[in-house]
Short mmCIF file of C-alpha atoms and ligand atoms in Angstrom, two decimals:
data_model
loop_
_atom_site.label_atom_id
_atom_site.label_comp_id
_atom_site.label_asym_id
_atom_site.label_seq_id
_atom_site.Cartn_x
_atom_site.Cartn_y
_atom_site.Cartn_z
CA UNK A 1 0.04 0.19 0.09
CA UNK A 2 1.37 3.59 -0.77
CA UNK A 3 1.23 5.30 2.54
CA UNK A 4 2.13 8.87 3.68
CA UNK A 5 2.92 9.44 7.37
CA UNK A 6 2.49 13.29 8.39
CA UNK A 7 4.81 14.17 11.38
CA UNK A 8 8.16 12.39 11.64
CA UNK A 9 8.64 12.48 15.61
CA UNK A 10 9.04 9.88 17.87
CA UNK A 11 5.71 8.10 16.53
CA UNK A 12 5.55 9.09 12.96
CA UNK A 13 9.25 7.99 12.29
CA UNK A 14 8.76 4.64 13.96
CA UNK A 15 5.34 4.01 12.35
CA UNK A 16 6.94 4.98 8.81
CA UNK A 17 9.95 2.71 9.26
CA UNK A 18 7.79 -0.30 10.68
CA UNK A 19 5.11 0.15 8.05
CA UNK A 20 7.65 0.17 5.28
CA UNK A 21 9.43 -2.90 6.97
CA UNK A 22 6.02 -4.60 6.51
CA UNK A 23 6.29 -4.08 3.00
CA UNK A 24 4.51 -0.87 2.39
CA UNK A 25 5.95 2.00 0.38
CA UNK A 26 6.19 4.86 2.81
CA UNK A 27 6.77 8.60 2.49
CA UNK A 28 7.39 10.32 5.78
CA UNK A 29 6.76 14.18 6.00
CA UNK A 30 7.55 16.81 8.32
CA UNK A 31 7.54 20.49 8.37
CA UNK A 32 10.76 20.76 10.34
CA UNK A 33 13.43 21.06 7.22
CA UNK A 34 16.34 20.40 9.59
CA UNK A 35 14.77 16.93 10.67
CA UNK A 36 14.07 15.98 7.23
CA UNK A 37 17.52 16.86 5.92
CA UNK A 38 19.10 15.10 8.91
CA UNK A 39 16.83 11.86 7.84
CA UNK A 40 17.74 12.42 4.07
CA UNK A 41 21.39 12.19 5.16
CA UNK A 42 21.03 9.10 7.35
CA UNK A 43 20.89 10.81 10.64
CA UNK A 44 18.34 9.85 13.12
CA UNK A 45 17.16 13.16 14.90
CA UNK A 46 15.98 11.29 17.96
CA UNK A 47 17.59 8.86 20.40
CA UNK A 48 15.48 5.10 20.00
CA UNK A 49 17.30 2.00 20.16
CA UNK A 50 17.30 0.08 16.94
CA UNK A 51 15.68 2.87 14.95
CA UNK A 52 18.67 3.72 12.79
CA UNK A 53 19.08 0.20 11.40
CA UNK A 54 15.22 -0.17 10.78
CA UNK A 55 15.21 3.00 8.81
CA UNK A 56 18.47 2.55 7.09
CA UNK A 57 17.47 -0.77 6.06
CA UNK A 58 14.11 0.41 4.60
CA UNK A 59 15.42 3.37 2.66
CA UNK A 60 18.37 1.15 0.96
CA UNK A 61 15.60 -1.04 -0.06
CA UNK A 62 13.61 1.69 -1.38
CA UNK A 63 10.44 1.36 0.67
CA UNK A 64 10.86 4.73 2.77
CA UNK A 65 11.53 8.13 1.77
CA UNK A 66 11.38 11.42 3.92
CA UNK A 67 10.04 14.80 2.38
CA UNK A 68 8.85 18.36 3.30
CA UNK A 69 6.55 18.08 0.29
CA UNK A 70 3.03 17.60 1.78
CA UNK A 71 1.22 17.74 -1.42
CA UNK A 72 3.34 15.19 -3.07
CA UNK A 73 3.13 12.79 -0.35
CA UNK A 74 -0.72 13.14 0.06
CA UNK A 75 -1.11 12.67 -3.80
CA UNK A 76 0.89 9.49 -3.87
CA UNK A 77 -0.67 7.78 -0.94
CA UNK A 78 -3.79 5.83 -0.66
CA UNK A 79 -3.56 5.82 3.06
CA UNK A 80 -2.33 8.86 5.08
CA UNK A 81 -1.41 8.45 8.78
CA UNK A 82 -1.45 11.70 11.00
CA UNK A 83 1.20 11.51 13.50
CA UNK A 84 1.62 15.08 14.69
CA UNK A 85 1.91 16.30 18.09
CA UNK A 86 -1.17 16.85 20.24
CA UNK A 87 0.72 18.85 23.11
CA UNK A 88 -1.20 20.02 26.28
CA UNK A 89 -2.81 23.82 26.22
CA UNK A 90 -2.49 25.82 29.45
CA UNK A 91 -5.71 24.74 30.54
CA UNK A 92 -5.03 20.97 30.11
CA UNK A 93 -6.87 20.14 26.89
CA UNK A 94 -4.99 18.55 23.76
CA UNK A 95 -3.63 21.37 21.37
CA UNK A 96 -5.52 20.04 17.85
CA UNK A 97 -3.89 23.09 15.89
CA UNK A 98 -1.62 20.78 14.02
CA UNK A 99 -4.01 17.81 13.32
CA UNK A 100 -6.48 20.66 11.92
CA UNK A 101 -3.90 22.10 9.82
CA UNK A 102 -3.28 18.50 8.40
CA UNK A 103 -6.76 17.92 7.83
CA UNK A 104 -6.89 21.03 5.77
CA UNK A 105 -3.80 20.11 3.82
CA UNK A 106 -4.97 16.72 3.07
CA UNK A 107 -8.35 17.91 1.63
CA UNK A 108 -6.56 20.43 -0.38
CA UNK A 109 -4.31 18.05 -2.21
CA UNK A 110 -6.89 14.98 -2.21
CA UNK A 111 -6.88 13.64 -5.91
CA UNK A 112 -8.69 10.24 -5.18
CA UNK A 113 -10.20 8.06 -2.21
CA UNK A 114 -8.16 8.43 0.85
CA UNK A 115 -8.01 6.52 3.89
CA UNK A 116 -7.05 9.02 6.85
CA UNK A 117 -5.79 7.72 9.83
CA UNK A 118 -5.08 9.29 13.20
CA UNK A 119 -2.04 7.84 15.04
CA UNK A 120 -1.53 10.83 17.29
CA UNK A 121 -3.49 10.79 20.42
CA UNK A 122 -6.66 12.80 19.86
CA UNK A 123 -9.69 13.54 22.12
CA UNK A 124 -12.75 11.74 21.11
CA UNK A 125 -14.68 13.48 18.46
CA UNK A 126 -11.57 14.38 16.48
CA UNK A 127 -12.20 11.79 13.69
CA UNK A 128 -15.61 13.40 13.26
CA UNK A 129 -13.90 16.73 13.10
CA UNK A 130 -11.28 15.75 10.47
CA UNK A 131 -14.11 14.26 8.43
CA UNK A 132 -16.02 17.70 8.79
CA UNK A 133 -13.05 19.28 7.76
CA UNK A 134 -12.62 17.41 4.67
CA UNK A 135 -16.24 17.37 3.76
CA UNK A 136 -15.81 21.53 3.94
CA UNK A 137 -13.63 21.43 1.19
CA UNK A 138 -16.03 19.69 -1.34
CA UNK A 139 -13.09 17.69 -2.86
CA UNK A 140 -15.36 15.16 -4.86
CA UNK A 141 -13.44 12.30 -3.41
CA UNK A 142 -14.18 9.82 -0.69
CA UNK A 143 -12.46 10.31 2.94
CA UNK A 144 -12.47 7.37 5.32
CA UNK A 145 -11.68 8.34 8.66
CA UNK A 146 -9.99 5.67 11.01
CA UNK A 147 -8.55 5.96 14.55
CA UNK A 148 -5.45 3.78 15.13
CA UNK A 149 -4.19 4.91 18.48
CA UNK A 150 -0.17 4.18 18.94
CA UNK A 151 0.84 2.37 22.14
CA UNK A 152 4.36 2.25 21.57
CA UNK A 153 6.94 3.16 24.64
CA UNK A 154 10.08 5.41 24.03
CA UNK A 155 12.88 3.32 24.60
CA UNK A 156 11.45 0.13 23.22
CA UNK A 157 9.49 1.62 20.44
CA UNK A 158 10.61 -0.69 17.46
CA UNK A 159 9.76 -3.73 19.56
CA UNK A 160 6.30 -2.55 20.75
CA UNK A 161 5.57 -1.31 17.21
CA UNK A 162 6.51 -4.91 15.68
CA UNK A 163 5.05 -6.91 18.32
CA UNK A 164 2.27 -5.01 20.02
CA UNK A 165 -0.13 -6.31 22.53
CA UNK A 166 -2.90 -5.39 20.25
CA UNK A 167 -3.95 -3.25 17.39
CA UNK A 168 -6.81 -0.97 17.62
CA UNK A 169 -8.69 0.18 14.85
CA UNK A 170 -11.64 2.22 14.92
CA UNK A 171 -13.40 2.61 11.67
CA UNK A 172 -16.52 4.42 10.31
CA UNK A 173 -17.01 1.60 7.57
CA UNK A 174 -15.91 -2.13 6.98
CA UNK A 175 -13.98 -1.38 4.07
CA UNK A 176 -11.51 0.95 5.91
CA UNK A 177 -11.26 -1.54 8.87
CA UNK A 178 -10.31 -4.23 6.06
CA UNK A 179 -7.66 -1.88 4.49
CA UNK A 180 -6.16 -1.30 8.01
CA UNK A 181 -5.80 -5.05 8.50
CA UNK A 182 -4.13 -5.11 5.02
CA UNK A 183 -1.50 -2.52 6.08
CA UNK A 184 -0.99 -4.40 9.27
CA UNK A 185 -0.91 -8.05 7.73
CA UNK A 186 2.21 -9.04 9.16
CA UNK A 187 0.91 -8.58 12.51
CA UNK A 188 -2.32 -10.21 11.71
CA UNK A 189 -0.39 -13.13 10.98
CA UNK A 190 1.41 -13.33 14.06
CA UNK A 191 -1.74 -13.50 15.78
CA UNK A 192 -1.71 -10.16 17.48
CA UNK A 193 -5.36 -9.29 18.81
CA UNK A 194 -7.08 -6.95 16.80
CA UNK A 195 -9.60 -4.52 18.54
CA UNK A 196 -11.86 -3.45 15.69
CA UNK A 197 -14.50 -0.62 17.02
CA UNK A 198 -15.90 2.44 16.10
CA UNK A 199 -13.80 5.73 16.01
CA UNK A 200 -14.79 7.05 19.44
CA UNK A 201 -14.39 3.99 21.40
CA UNK A 202 -10.85 3.56 19.51
CA UNK A 203 -10.03 7.35 20.32
CA UNK A 204 -11.31 6.66 24.19
CA UNK A 205 -9.12 3.29 24.51
CA UNK A 206 -6.05 5.15 23.97
CA UNK A 207 -6.83 7.85 26.82
CA UNK A 208 -8.40 4.86 29.01
CA UNK A 209 -5.30 3.01 28.75
CA UNK A 210 -2.65 5.55 29.60
CA UNK A 211 -5.00 7.14 32.23
CA UNK A 212 -5.19 3.62 34.06
CA UNK A 213 -1.36 3.18 33.85
CA UNK A 214 -0.92 6.55 35.30
CA UNK A 215 -3.13 5.82 38.13
CA UNK A 216 -1.36 2.47 38.80
CA UNK A 217 1.99 4.45 39.15
CA UNK A 218 0.17 7.15 41.29
CA UNK A 219 -1.27 4.44 43.33
CA UNK A 220 2.05 2.94 44.15
CA UNK A 221 3.55 6.36 44.74
CA UNK A 222 0.93 6.89 47.52
CA UNK A 223 1.62 3.71 49.07
CA UNK A 224 5.36 4.52 49.15
CA UNK A 225 4.64 7.66 51.34
CA UNK A 226 2.59 5.33 53.55
CA UNK A 227 5.47 2.86 53.76
CA UNK A 228 7.70 5.76 55.17
CA UNK A 229 5.27 6.32 57.81
CA UNK A 230 4.31 2.95 59.11
CA UNK A 231 7.72 1.17 58.64
CA UNK A 232 6.87 -0.80 55.73
CA UNK A 233 8.80 -1.37 52.21
CA UNK A 234 7.11 -0.51 49.06
CA UNK A 235 9.19 -2.79 46.92
CA UNK A 236 7.98 -5.84 49.14
CA UNK A 237 4.40 -4.49 49.11
CA UNK A 238 4.63 -4.11 45.28
CA UNK A 239 5.76 -7.85 45.01
CA UNK A 240 3.02 -8.68 47.39
CA UNK A 241 0.32 -7.14 45.27
CA UNK A 242 1.95 -7.82 41.76
CA UNK A 243 1.96 -11.51 42.12
CA UNK A 244 -1.97 -11.27 42.32
CA UNK A 245 -2.79 -12.05 38.54
CA UNK A 246 -5.64 -9.61 38.81
CA UNK A 247 -2.93 -6.82 39.74
CA UNK A 248 -0.02 -7.76 37.87
CA UNK A 249 3.43 -6.51 38.58
CA UNK A 250 4.11 -3.87 35.92
CA UNK A 251 3.78 0.00 36.63
CA UNK A 252 4.26 -0.63 40.54
CA UNK A 253 7.50 0.78 40.78
CA UNK A 254 7.56 3.96 43.28
CA UNK A 255 9.54 6.79 42.22
CA UNK A 256 9.58 10.39 41.27
CA UNK A 257 6.11 10.33 39.78
CA UNK A 258 5.32 9.85 36.00
CA UNK A 259 6.55 12.25 33.23
CA UNK A 260 7.32 11.90 29.68
CA UNK A 261 5.47 13.20 26.51
CA UNK A 262 2.28 11.16 27.14
CA UNK A 263 0.94 10.44 30.67
CA UNK A 264 1.10 13.85 32.03
CA UNK A 265 -0.60 15.42 28.68
CA UNK A 266 -3.15 12.41 28.23
CA UNK A 267 -4.26 12.36 31.94
CA UNK A 268 -5.08 16.17 31.94
CA UNK A 269 -6.62 15.83 28.44
CA UNK A 270 -8.80 12.81 29.72
CA UNK A 271 -10.04 15.19 32.81
CA UNK A 272 -10.54 17.86 30.37
CA UNK A 273 -12.54 15.74 27.96
CA UNK A 274 -14.94 14.67 31.01
CA UNK A 275 -15.31 18.10 31.92
CA UNK A 276 -16.29 19.12 28.51
CA UNK A 277 -19.02 16.48 28.67
CA UNK A 278 -20.22 17.81 31.96
CA UNK A 279 -18.39 15.06 34.25
CA UNK A 280 -15.85 15.26 36.76
CA UNK A 281 -13.70 12.21 36.37
CA UNK A 282 -12.46 12.42 39.82
CA UNK A 283 -9.92 9.58 39.79
CA UNK A 284 -7.96 11.57 37.00
CA UNK A 285 -8.20 14.77 38.73
CA UNK A 286 -6.71 13.10 41.88
CA UNK A 287 -4.14 11.45 39.81
CA UNK A 288 -2.94 14.73 38.44
CA UNK A 289 -2.97 16.45 41.70
CA UNK A 290 -1.06 13.50 43.57
CA UNK A 291 1.64 13.32 40.90
CA UNK A 292 2.52 16.94 41.26
CA UNK A 293 2.83 16.51 45.00
CA UNK A 294 5.12 13.38 44.48
CA UNK A 295 7.52 15.57 42.47
CA UNK A 296 7.44 18.07 45.29
CA UNK A 297 8.15 15.40 47.76
CA UNK A 298 11.11 14.32 46.21
CA UNK A 299 12.50 17.91 46.29
CA UNK A 300 11.71 17.79 50.12
CA UNK A 301 13.38 14.37 50.43
CA UNK A 302 16.57 15.92 48.84
CA UNK A 303 16.61 18.92 50.79
CA UNK A 304 16.16 16.79 53.94
CA UNK A 305 19.14 14.37 53.08
CA UNK A 306 21.49 17.48 53.30
CA UNK A 307 20.36 18.69 56.51
CA UNK A 308 17.02 20.57 55.84
CA UNK A 309 18.72 23.12 53.50
CA UNK A 310 20.20 23.46 50.02
CA UNK A 311 21.25 27.03 49.86
CA UNK A 312 24.81 27.13 48.79
CA UNK A 313 24.88 23.35 48.26
CA UNK A 314 25.77 21.36 45.15
CA UNK A 315 23.50 18.59 44.28
CA UNK A 316 24.53 16.08 41.64
CA UNK A 317 21.87 14.61 39.39
CA UNK A 318 22.25 11.04 37.68
CA UNK A 319 19.80 11.19 34.46
CA UNK A 320 17.51 13.80 33.11
CA UNK A 321 15.22 12.11 30.97
CA UNK A 322 11.82 11.01 32.09
CA UNK A 323 12.99 7.11 31.74
CA UNK A 324 16.08 5.37 30.48
CA UNK A 325 16.66 4.63 26.78
CA UNK A 326 15.24 8.16 25.61
CA UNK A 327 16.58 11.59 25.13
CA UNK A 328 13.04 12.92 25.71
CA UNK A 329 12.88 15.38 28.20
CA UNK A 330 9.21 16.40 27.73
CA UNK A 331 7.66 16.54 31.25
CA UNK A 332 10.41 14.79 32.94
CA UNK A 333 10.07 14.75 36.83
CA UNK A 334 13.58 16.11 37.06
CA UNK A 335 12.30 19.48 35.48
CA UNK A 336 10.28 20.29 38.54
CA UNK A 337 12.95 18.77 40.70
CA UNK A 338 15.65 21.06 39.20
CA UNK A 339 13.78 24.36 39.34
CA UNK A 340 12.66 23.64 42.99
CA UNK A 341 16.37 23.10 44.05
CA UNK A 342 17.64 26.07 42.11
CA UNK A 343 14.87 28.07 43.82
CA UNK A 344 16.06 26.99 47.00
CA UNK A 345 19.50 28.09 46.22
CA UNK A 346 21.18 24.80 45.06
CA UNK A 347 23.71 24.55 42.33
CA UNK A 348 22.93 21.77 40.26
CA UNK A 349 25.24 19.47 38.25
CA UNK A 350 23.80 16.69 36.04
CA UNK A 351 24.69 13.88 33.58
CA UNK A 352 22.31 11.94 31.27
CA UNK A 353 23.73 9.62 28.40
CA UNK A 354 21.32 11.04 25.99
CA UNK A 355 19.26 13.76 27.30
CA UNK A 356 21.74 16.63 28.02
CA UNK A 357 21.32 18.19 25.04
CA UNK A 358 17.50 18.51 25.00
CA UNK A 359 17.96 19.45 28.78
CA UNK A 360 20.31 22.25 27.66
CA UNK A 361 17.36 24.02 25.60
CA UNK A 362 15.53 24.05 29.10
CA UNK A 363 18.25 24.72 31.68
CA UNK A 364 21.16 26.95 30.83
CA UNK A 365 22.07 27.24 34.66
CA UNK A 366 22.71 23.30 35.31
CA UNK A 367 26.48 22.29 34.96
CA UNK A 368 26.45 19.44 32.38
CA UNK A 369 28.71 16.55 33.36
CA UNK A 370 30.43 13.95 31.35
CA UNK A 371 29.74 10.98 33.69
CA UNK A 372 28.59 9.96 37.08
CA UNK A 373 31.91 10.68 38.55
CA UNK A 374 32.26 13.91 37.60
CA UNK A 375 28.66 14.72 38.28
CA UNK A 376 29.55 13.84 41.91
CA UNK A 377 32.74 15.91 42.16
CA UNK A 378 32.50 18.29 44.89
CA UNK A 379 28.48 17.61 45.39
CA UNK A 380 27.03 17.78 48.99
CA UNK A 381 24.37 14.98 47.57
CA UNK A 382 24.16 12.66 44.64
CA UNK A 383 20.50 12.06 43.34
CA UNK A 384 19.85 9.17 41.02
CA UNK A 385 16.84 10.58 39.01
CA UNK A 386 16.60 8.09 36.11
CA UNK A 387 17.60 4.48 36.32
CA UNK A 388 19.87 4.09 33.17
CA UNK A 389 21.87 0.84 33.19
CA UNK A 390 25.20 2.35 33.59
CA UNK A 391 24.02 3.79 37.02
CA UNK A 392 23.46 0.30 38.25
CA UNK A 393 27.00 -0.76 38.75
CA UNK A 394 28.90 2.37 39.42
CA UNK A 395 32.35 2.43 41.43
CA UNK A 396 30.91 3.77 44.65
CA UNK A 397 34.12 4.00 46.34
CA UNK A 398 35.13 6.52 43.49
CA UNK A 399 31.83 8.28 43.94
CA UNK A 400 31.69 8.50 47.73
CA UNK A 401 35.31 10.10 47.36
CA UNK A 402 34.47 12.67 44.78
CA UNK A 403 31.16 13.86 46.89
CA UNK A 404 31.74 16.45 49.46
CA UNK A 405 29.19 14.63 51.61
CA UNK A 406 28.48 10.89 51.28
CA UNK A 407 24.85 11.54 50.67
CA UNK A 408 23.02 9.26 48.14
CA UNK A 409 19.22 10.01 47.29
CA UNK A 410 17.93 7.07 45.18
CA UNK A 411 14.46 8.27 43.69
CA UNK A 412 14.29 4.93 41.73
CA UNK A 413 15.20 2.44 44.51
CA UNK A 414 17.91 1.04 42.37
CA UNK A 415 20.31 0.38 45.23
CA UNK A 416 20.14 -1.94 48.38
CA UNK A 417 20.20 0.26 51.51
CA UNK A 418 22.09 -1.93 53.49
CA UNK A 419 25.04 -2.39 50.72
CA UNK A 420 24.86 1.50 50.58
CA UNK A 421 25.11 1.97 54.31
CA UNK A 422 27.98 -0.45 54.43
CA UNK A 423 29.71 1.62 51.64
CA UNK A 424 29.50 4.51 54.00
CA UNK A 425 26.81 6.49 52.13
CA UNK A 426 23.99 8.41 54.14
CA UNK A 427 21.14 6.73 51.84
CA UNK A 428 17.64 7.58 51.01
CA UNK A 429 15.34 6.08 48.61
CA UNK A 430 11.45 6.14 48.25
CA UNK A 431 9.04 4.27 50.52
CA UNK A 432 11.62 2.10 52.24
CA UNK A 433 11.17 2.70 55.76
CA UNK A 434 14.55 1.29 56.85
CA UNK A 435 16.51 3.62 54.97
CA UNK A 436 14.24 6.54 55.94
CA UNK A 437 14.45 5.91 59.60
CA UNK A 438 18.53 5.44 59.39
CA UNK A 439 18.44 9.15 57.69
CA UNK A 440 16.16 10.57 60.54
N1 LIG B 1 6.09 9.79 22.01
C1 LIG B 1 5.41 8.65 22.47
O1 LIG B 1 5.91 7.76 23.21
C2 LIG B 1 3.94 8.44 22.02
C3 LIG B 1 3.21 7.23 22.11
C4 LIG B 1 1.84 7.03 21.85
C5 LIG B 1 1.58 7.87 21.24
N2 LIG B 1 1.70 9.30 21.05
C6 LIG B 1 1.25 10.42 20.40
O2 LIG B 1 1.91 10.70 19.13
C7 LIG B 1 1.54 12.07 18.58
C8 LIG B 1 3.01 12.35 18.13
O3 LIG B 1 3.90 12.31 19.25
P1 LIG B 1 5.61 12.48 19.33
O4 LIG B 1 6.04 12.16 20.35
O5 LIG B 1 5.85 11.77 17.98
O6 LIG B 1 5.75 14.14 18.59
P2 LIG B 1 6.80 14.66 18.32
O7 LIG B 1 6.76 16.31 18.53
O8 LIG B 1 8.14 13.91 18.48
O9 LIG B 1 6.60 14.85 16.55
C9 LIG B 1 5.60 15.47 15.84
C10 LIG B 1 5.91 16.05 14.47
O10 LIG B 1 4.95 16.21 13.91
C11 LIG B 1 5.60 17.56 13.05
N3 LIG B 1 4.45 18.48 12.78
C12 LIG B 1 3.58 19.31 13.04
N4 LIG B 1 2.77 19.73 12.40
C13 LIG B 1 3.27 19.44 10.95
C14 LIG B 1 2.47 19.41 9.94
N5 LIG B 1 1.52 20.39 9.79
N6 LIG B 1 2.88 18.71 8.84
C15 LIG B 1 3.97 17.93 9.08
N7 LIG B 1 4.63 17.70 10.18
C16 LIG B 1 4.22 18.38 11.23
C17 LIG B 1 6.56 18.14 13.91
O11 LIG B 1 7.44 18.86 13.46
C18 LIG B 1 7.05 17.05 14.67
O12 LIG B 1 8.23 16.62 14.19
C19 LIG B 1 1.01 12.70 19.92
O13 LIG B 1 -0.38 12.77 19.89
C20 LIG B 1 1.48 11.74 20.88
O14 LIG B 1 0.78 11.83 22.14
C21 LIG B 1 3.33 9.45 21.31
#
């Protein structure tokens, strides 16, 4: 099938590369000239493991191309995937301006029947909105609107795209659903479940899934706070809960709150969607409130660890991205943590294996370091913020000697409290009462 993917970001580029690998002919389009130039020169503009190989293979085999020429891509395609950003507006709602722009462009360049698919995460009713935009242009050509939300996770995006838990297709007509099955034929033959439904249900599935996962994370973060107060260990509690097959072990790691390009914006959009339909989605509103508080609690934890005042002190941060294996800084929990520490008078040094360049566009006044050891140099505390593998087996003697004070704050519960105490650290983590008692 001839396919255009509009928006060549984390989702669009993985979608384009993945669909071309399935055997489709794909043109990826973006308005960002630098991004397209980079891709045409064999440079991948984001960090995503395995993406460079998948892109170069399909470019070499002639199934994948990149362009800024939207009209050419639309005219050449039978199926058009919309994968532009839907960032949050100040009121928490999803900003649909890029989706609307693309819908108008598609209508302007339509030269035959088109399958128009939203890959972007969009509020319920967006499919219908796109349909109306196309109709308003009186193109004389048939447009079938499909919702096909994406569930990939940055850091394992290729595997998630190639072997998803399910493919969700929301289509207004059976022919469109059949064409989607054709596009995803290799997944069909792998017996990946396909959920075929109407457009509205499909749009809601994406928000409901992310809202639920964000709730699970928030739940364990509240349990972690309770653990610190009652003398329990959140990791043991999570294991005990997660072994219940009705609950499952995933998304039960306590930490500095959820972040990233999806959960924060999708939970606030979900609360906003409910409000617009005169319904208060109380759980989602609470999740948003609690998650903000979790991040503030992490700042308090760091301040407490250095004796109650960070003014004039230096804090080293290991990790900046919202999770390992990505360079994405969008809504990373480290953003409010850095701001909070700086507002209280601390100097922040930081190192991240991939996200430093993106962090530099947000924070000029952070001292960016080359590795964990230089980050620790002269710091009054070292904070593990993102659990990159390279932070798991550090030379802790070297770290302790580099630090001004042997204070280690582990926001990801990666290290063992006894071991860290044995190595001479004053160690704090999240929801493990044992080390909280020790540090008090
Ligand atoms: N990043 C994720 O992990 C993830 C996972 C699932 C779903 N999503 C959803 O997918 C969508 C895209 O997310 P992303 O992370 O890929 O965003 P992104 O910001 O990385 O990419 C969006 C791209 O769209 C381009 N763009 C904007 N307007 C355009 C236009 N008119 N024509 C062509 N290109 C245009 C931008 O230049 C940018 O490169 C969002 O709705 C997001 O919620 C993201």
